[in-house]
mmCIF file of C-alpha atoms in Angstrom:
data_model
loop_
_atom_site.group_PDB
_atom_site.id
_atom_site.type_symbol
_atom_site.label_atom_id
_atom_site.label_comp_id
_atom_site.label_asym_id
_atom_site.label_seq_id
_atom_site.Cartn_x
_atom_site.Cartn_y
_atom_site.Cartn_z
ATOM 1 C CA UNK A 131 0.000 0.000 0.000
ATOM 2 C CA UNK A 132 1.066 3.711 -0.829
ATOM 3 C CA UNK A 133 -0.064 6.534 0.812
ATOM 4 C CA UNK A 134 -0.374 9.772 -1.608
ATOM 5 C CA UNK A 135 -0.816 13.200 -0.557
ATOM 6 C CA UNK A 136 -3.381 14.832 -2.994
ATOM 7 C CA UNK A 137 -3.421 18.264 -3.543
ATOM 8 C CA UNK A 138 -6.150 19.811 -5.539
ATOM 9 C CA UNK A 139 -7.934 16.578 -4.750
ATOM 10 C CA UNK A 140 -11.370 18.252 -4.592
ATOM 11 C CA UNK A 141 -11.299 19.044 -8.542
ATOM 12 C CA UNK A 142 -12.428 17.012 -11.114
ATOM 13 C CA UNK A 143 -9.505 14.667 -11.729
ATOM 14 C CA UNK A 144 -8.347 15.441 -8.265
ATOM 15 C CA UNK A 145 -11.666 13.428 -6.782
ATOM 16 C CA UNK A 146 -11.807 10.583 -9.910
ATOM 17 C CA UNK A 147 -7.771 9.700 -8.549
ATOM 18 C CA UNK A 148 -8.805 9.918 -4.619
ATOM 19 C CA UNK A 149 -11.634 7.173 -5.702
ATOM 20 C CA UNK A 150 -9.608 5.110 -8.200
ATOM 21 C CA UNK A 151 -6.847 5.025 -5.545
ATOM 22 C CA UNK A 152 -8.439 4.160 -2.627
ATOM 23 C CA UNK A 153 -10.378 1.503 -4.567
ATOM 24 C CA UNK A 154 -7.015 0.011 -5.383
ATOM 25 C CA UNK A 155 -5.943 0.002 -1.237
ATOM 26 C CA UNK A 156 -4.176 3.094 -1.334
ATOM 27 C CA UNK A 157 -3.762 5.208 1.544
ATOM 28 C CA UNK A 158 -5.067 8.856 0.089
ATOM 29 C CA UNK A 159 -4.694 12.084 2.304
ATOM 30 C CA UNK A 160 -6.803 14.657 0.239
ATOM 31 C CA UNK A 161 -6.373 18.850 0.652
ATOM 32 C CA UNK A 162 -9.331 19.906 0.526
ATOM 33 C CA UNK A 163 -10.444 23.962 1.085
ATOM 34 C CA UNK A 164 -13.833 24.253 1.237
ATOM 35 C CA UNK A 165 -15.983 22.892 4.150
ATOM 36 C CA UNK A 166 -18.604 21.010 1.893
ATOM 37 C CA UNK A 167 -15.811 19.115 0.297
ATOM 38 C CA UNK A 168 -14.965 17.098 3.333
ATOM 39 C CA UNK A 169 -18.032 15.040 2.309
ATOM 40 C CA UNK A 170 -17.531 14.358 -0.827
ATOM 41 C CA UNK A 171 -13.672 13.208 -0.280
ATOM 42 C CA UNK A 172 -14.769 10.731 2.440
ATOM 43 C CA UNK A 173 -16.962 9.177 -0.020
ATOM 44 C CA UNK A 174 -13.972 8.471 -2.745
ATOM 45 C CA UNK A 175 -12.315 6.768 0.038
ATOM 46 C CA UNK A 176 -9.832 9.880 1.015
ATOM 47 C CA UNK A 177 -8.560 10.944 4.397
ATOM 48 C CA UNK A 178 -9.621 14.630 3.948
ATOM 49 C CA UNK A 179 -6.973 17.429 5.124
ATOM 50 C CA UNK A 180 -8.081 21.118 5.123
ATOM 51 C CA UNK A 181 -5.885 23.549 4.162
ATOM 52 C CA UNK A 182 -5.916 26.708 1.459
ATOM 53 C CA UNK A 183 -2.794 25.512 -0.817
ATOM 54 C CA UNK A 184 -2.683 29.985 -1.222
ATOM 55 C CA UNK A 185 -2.494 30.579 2.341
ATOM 56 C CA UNK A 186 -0.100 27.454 3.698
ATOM 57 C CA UNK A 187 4.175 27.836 3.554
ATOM 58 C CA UNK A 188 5.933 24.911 2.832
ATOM 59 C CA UNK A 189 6.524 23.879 6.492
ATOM 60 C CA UNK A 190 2.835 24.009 7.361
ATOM 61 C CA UNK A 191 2.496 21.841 3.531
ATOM 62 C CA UNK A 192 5.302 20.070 4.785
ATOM 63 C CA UNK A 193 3.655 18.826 8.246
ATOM 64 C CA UNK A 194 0.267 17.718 6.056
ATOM 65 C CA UNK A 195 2.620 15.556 3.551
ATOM 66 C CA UNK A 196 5.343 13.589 6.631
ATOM 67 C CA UNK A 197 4.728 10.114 6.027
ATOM 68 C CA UNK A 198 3.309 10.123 2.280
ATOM 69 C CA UNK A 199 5.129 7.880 -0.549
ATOM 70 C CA UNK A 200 3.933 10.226 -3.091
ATOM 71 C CA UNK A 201 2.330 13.939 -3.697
ATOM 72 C CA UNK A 202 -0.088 14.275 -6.570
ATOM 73 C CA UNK A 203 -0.460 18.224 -7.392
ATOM 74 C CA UNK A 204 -3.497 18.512 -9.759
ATOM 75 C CA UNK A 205 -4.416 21.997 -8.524
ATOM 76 C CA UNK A 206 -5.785 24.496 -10.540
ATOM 77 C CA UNK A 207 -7.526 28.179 -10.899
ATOM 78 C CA UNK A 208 -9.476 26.966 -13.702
ATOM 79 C CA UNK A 209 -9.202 30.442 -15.074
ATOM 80 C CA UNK A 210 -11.575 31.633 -12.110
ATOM 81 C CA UNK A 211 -10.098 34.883 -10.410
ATOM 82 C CA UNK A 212 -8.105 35.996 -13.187
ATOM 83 C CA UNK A 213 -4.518 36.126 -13.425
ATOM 84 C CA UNK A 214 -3.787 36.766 -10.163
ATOM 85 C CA UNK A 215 -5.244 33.084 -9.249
ATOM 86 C CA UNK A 216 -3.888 31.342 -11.905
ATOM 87 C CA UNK A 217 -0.228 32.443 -10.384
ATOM 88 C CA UNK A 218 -0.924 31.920 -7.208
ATOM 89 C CA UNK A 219 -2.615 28.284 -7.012
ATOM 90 C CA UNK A 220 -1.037 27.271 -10.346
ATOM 91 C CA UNK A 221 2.209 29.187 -10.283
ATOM 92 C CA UNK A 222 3.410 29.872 -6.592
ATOM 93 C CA UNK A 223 0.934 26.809 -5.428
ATOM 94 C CA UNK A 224 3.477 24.739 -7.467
ATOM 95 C CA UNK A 225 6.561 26.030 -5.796
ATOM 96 C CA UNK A 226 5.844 26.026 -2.431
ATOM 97 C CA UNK A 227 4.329 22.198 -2.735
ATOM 98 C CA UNK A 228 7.647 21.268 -4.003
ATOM 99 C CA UNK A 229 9.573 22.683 -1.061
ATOM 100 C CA UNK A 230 7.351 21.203 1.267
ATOM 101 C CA UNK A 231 7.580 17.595 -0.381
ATOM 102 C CA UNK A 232 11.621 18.086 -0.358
ATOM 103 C CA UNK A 233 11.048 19.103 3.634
ATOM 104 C CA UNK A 234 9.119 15.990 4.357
ATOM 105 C CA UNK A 235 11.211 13.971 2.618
ATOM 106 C CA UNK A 236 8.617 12.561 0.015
ATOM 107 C CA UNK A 237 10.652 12.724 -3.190
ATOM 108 C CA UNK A 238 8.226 11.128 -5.659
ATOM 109 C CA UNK A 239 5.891 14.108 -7.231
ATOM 110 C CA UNK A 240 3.563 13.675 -10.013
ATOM 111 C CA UNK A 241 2.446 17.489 -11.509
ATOM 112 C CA UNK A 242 -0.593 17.501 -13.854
ATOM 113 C CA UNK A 243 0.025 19.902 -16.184
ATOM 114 C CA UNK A 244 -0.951 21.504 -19.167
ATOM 115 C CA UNK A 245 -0.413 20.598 -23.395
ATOM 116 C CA UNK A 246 1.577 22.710 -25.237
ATOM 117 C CA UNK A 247 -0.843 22.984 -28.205
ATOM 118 C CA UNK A 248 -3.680 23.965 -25.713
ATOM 119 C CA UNK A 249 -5.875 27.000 -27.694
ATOM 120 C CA UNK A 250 -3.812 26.247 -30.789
ATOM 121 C CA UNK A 251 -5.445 28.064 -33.466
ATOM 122 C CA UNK A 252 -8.083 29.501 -31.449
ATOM 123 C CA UNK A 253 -8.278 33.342 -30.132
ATOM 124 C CA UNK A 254 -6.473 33.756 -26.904
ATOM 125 C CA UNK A 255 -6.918 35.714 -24.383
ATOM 126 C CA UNK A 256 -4.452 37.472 -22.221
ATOM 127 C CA UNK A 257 -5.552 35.032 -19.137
ATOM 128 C CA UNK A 258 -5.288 31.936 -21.068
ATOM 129 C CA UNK A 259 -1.666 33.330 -22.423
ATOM 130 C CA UNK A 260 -0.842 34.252 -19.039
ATOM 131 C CA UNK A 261 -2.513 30.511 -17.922
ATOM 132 C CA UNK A 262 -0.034 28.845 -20.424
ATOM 133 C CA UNK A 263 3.307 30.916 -18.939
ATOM 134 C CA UNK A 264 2.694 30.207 -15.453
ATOM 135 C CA UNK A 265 2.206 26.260 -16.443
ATOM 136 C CA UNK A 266 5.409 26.078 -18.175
ATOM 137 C CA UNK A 267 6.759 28.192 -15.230
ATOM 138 C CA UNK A 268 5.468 25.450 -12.837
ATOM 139 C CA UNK A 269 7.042 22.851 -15.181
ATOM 140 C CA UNK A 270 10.540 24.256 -15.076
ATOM 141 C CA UNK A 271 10.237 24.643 -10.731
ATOM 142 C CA UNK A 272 9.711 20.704 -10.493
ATOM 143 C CA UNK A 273 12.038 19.728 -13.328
ATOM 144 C CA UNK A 274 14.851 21.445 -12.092
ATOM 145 C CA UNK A 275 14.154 19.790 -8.361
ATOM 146 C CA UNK A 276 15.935 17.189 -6.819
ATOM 147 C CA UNK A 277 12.331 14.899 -6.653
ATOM 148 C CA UNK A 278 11.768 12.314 -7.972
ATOM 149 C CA UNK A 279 8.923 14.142 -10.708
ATOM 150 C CA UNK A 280 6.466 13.265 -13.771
ATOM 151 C CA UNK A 281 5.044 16.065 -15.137
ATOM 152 C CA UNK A 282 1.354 14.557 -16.757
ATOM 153 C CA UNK A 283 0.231 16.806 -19.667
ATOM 154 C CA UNK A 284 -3.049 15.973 -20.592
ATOM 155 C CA UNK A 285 -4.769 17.656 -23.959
ATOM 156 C CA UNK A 286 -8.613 18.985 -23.854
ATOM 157 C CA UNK A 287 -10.117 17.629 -20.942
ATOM 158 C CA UNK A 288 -13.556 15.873 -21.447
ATOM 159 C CA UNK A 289 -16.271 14.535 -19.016
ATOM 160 C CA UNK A 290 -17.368 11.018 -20.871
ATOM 161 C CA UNK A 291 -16.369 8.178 -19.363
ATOM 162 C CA UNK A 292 -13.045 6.540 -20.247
ATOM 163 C CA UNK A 293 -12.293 3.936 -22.030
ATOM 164 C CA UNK A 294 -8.891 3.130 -20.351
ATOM 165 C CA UNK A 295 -7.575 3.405 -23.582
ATOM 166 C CA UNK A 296 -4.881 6.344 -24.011
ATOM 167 C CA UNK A 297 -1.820 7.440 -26.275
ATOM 168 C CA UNK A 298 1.449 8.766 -24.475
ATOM 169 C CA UNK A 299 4.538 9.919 -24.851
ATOM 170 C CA UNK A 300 7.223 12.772 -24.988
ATOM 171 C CA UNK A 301 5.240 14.087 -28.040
ATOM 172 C CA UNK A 302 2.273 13.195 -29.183
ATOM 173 C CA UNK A 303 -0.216 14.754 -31.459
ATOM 174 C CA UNK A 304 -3.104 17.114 -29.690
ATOM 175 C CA UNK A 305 -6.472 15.636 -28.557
ATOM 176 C CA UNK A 306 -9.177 15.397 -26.503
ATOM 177 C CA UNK A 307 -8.618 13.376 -22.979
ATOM 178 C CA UNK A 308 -11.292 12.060 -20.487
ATOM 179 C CA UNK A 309 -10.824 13.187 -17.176
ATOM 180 C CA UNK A 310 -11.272 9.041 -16.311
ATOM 181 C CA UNK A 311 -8.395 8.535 -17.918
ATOM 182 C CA UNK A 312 -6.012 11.213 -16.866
ATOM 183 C CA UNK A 313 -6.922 10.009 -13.401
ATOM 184 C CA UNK A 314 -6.137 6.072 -14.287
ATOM 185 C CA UNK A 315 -3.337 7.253 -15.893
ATOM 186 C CA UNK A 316 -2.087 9.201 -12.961
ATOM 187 C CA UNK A 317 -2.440 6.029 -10.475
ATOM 188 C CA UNK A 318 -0.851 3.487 -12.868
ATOM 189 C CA UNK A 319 2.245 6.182 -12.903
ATOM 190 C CA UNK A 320 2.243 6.136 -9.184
ATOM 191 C CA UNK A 321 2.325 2.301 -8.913
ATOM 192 C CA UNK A 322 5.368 2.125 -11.841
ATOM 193 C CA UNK A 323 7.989 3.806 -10.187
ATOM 194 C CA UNK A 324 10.191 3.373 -12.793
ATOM 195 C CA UNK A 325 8.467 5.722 -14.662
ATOM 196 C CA UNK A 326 10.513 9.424 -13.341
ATOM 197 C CA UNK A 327 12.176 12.206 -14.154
ATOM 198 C CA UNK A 328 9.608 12.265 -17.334
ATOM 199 C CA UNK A 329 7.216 14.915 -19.670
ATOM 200 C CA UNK A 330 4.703 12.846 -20.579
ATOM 201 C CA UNK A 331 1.738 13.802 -22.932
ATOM 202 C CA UNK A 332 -1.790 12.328 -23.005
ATOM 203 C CA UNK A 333 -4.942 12.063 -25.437
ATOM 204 C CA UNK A 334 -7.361 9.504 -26.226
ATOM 205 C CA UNK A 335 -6.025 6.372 -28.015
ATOM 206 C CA UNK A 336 -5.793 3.027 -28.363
ATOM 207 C CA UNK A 337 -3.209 1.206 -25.723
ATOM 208 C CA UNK A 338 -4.301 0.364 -22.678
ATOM 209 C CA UNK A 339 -3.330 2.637 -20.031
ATOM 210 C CA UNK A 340 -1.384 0.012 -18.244
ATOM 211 C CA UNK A 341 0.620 -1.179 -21.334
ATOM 212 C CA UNK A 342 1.459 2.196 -22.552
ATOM 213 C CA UNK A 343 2.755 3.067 -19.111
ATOM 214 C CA UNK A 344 5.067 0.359 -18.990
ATOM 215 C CA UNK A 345 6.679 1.617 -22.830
ATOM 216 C CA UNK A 346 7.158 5.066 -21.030
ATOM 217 C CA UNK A 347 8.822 3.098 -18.235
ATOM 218 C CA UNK A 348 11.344 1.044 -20.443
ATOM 219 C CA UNK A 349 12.498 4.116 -22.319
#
């Protein structure tokens, strides 16, 4: 059994992982900010720990994550409270998780991140550009960290139900991505460990999730 610290655990791939973990007899320690979330987290099989990722420092972080295997950060703004959420859940969110992992002594850290080709061809707005800066930003933090890292980057993500069937790899053509998926995805990483120090992008496809985790792993 592994016990993974979630953070962002309340969003939409953060509660699909919490379930498909637990479900699997992993140990999952969930942040979780609002009150009504609590609930919900419980339900998926989490231990729920509240805490606002924008208002902790790393040794407060670090306290919540002592005794974890692994730390999941699939935070996110979601574009809601402009640029000046996006870089602090997204951006400085990303940073101060990492020093708190590397003060608790977790080194394995899986980031879900964001496609390059995200709003290729499309209008964008300042807030998306700005969105897409402080991702890459976040990127660089982890990958020049002494964890243990995988940074996840899933294309367009899509509510119907996966189909455990994905495409992955250092580069990859754009696509669509159920948020099933990303999450099965995420946990097959965490139970490959030889899987690190790795960019991996994700769409729909046609190899099963666990096959197409062990390529990435063999590389």
């Amino acid at each position: 059994m592994t016990t993974i610290f979630i953070i962002g655990a309340a969003g939409n791939i953060g509660r699909r992982l919490s379930k498909t973990l637990a479900d699997k007899g992993h140990a999952v320690r969930a942040l979780y900010r609002k009150p009504e979330q609590e609930q919900t987290l419980r339900q998926a099989g989490a231990e729920p720990v509240s805490g606002n990722l924008t208002e902790l420092d790393a040794a407060t972080l670090a306290a919540y994550m002592k005794g974890s295997d692994v730390v999941v950060f699939t935070a996110g703004a979601g574009g809601k409270g402009g640029p000046e959420m996006t870089n602090a859940v997204d951006g400085e969110g990303l940073k101060t998780a990492v020093a708190a992992a590397t003060q608790a002594g977790v080194s394995r850290f899986l980031l879900v991140s964001a496609f390059p080709e995200a709003g290729r061809g499309k209008t964008i707005s300042d807030t998306f550009e700005n969105y897409m800066r402080v991702k890459k930003e976040a990127d660089v933090a982890l990958a020049q960290s002494e964890l243990d890292w995988v940074i996840l980057r899933p294309g367009t993500l899509v509510d119907d139900s996966g189909t455990g069937l994905i495409q992955a790899g250092p580069a990859i053509p754009y696509g669509d991505i159920p948020r099933d998926d990303v999450a099965a995805t995420l946990a097959e990483i965490i139970e490959q460990p030889d899987v690190s120090r790795v960019i991996i992008e994700l769409t729909a496809g046609d190899v099963p999730v666990r096959q197409a985790v062990e390529k990435i792993a063999k590389r």
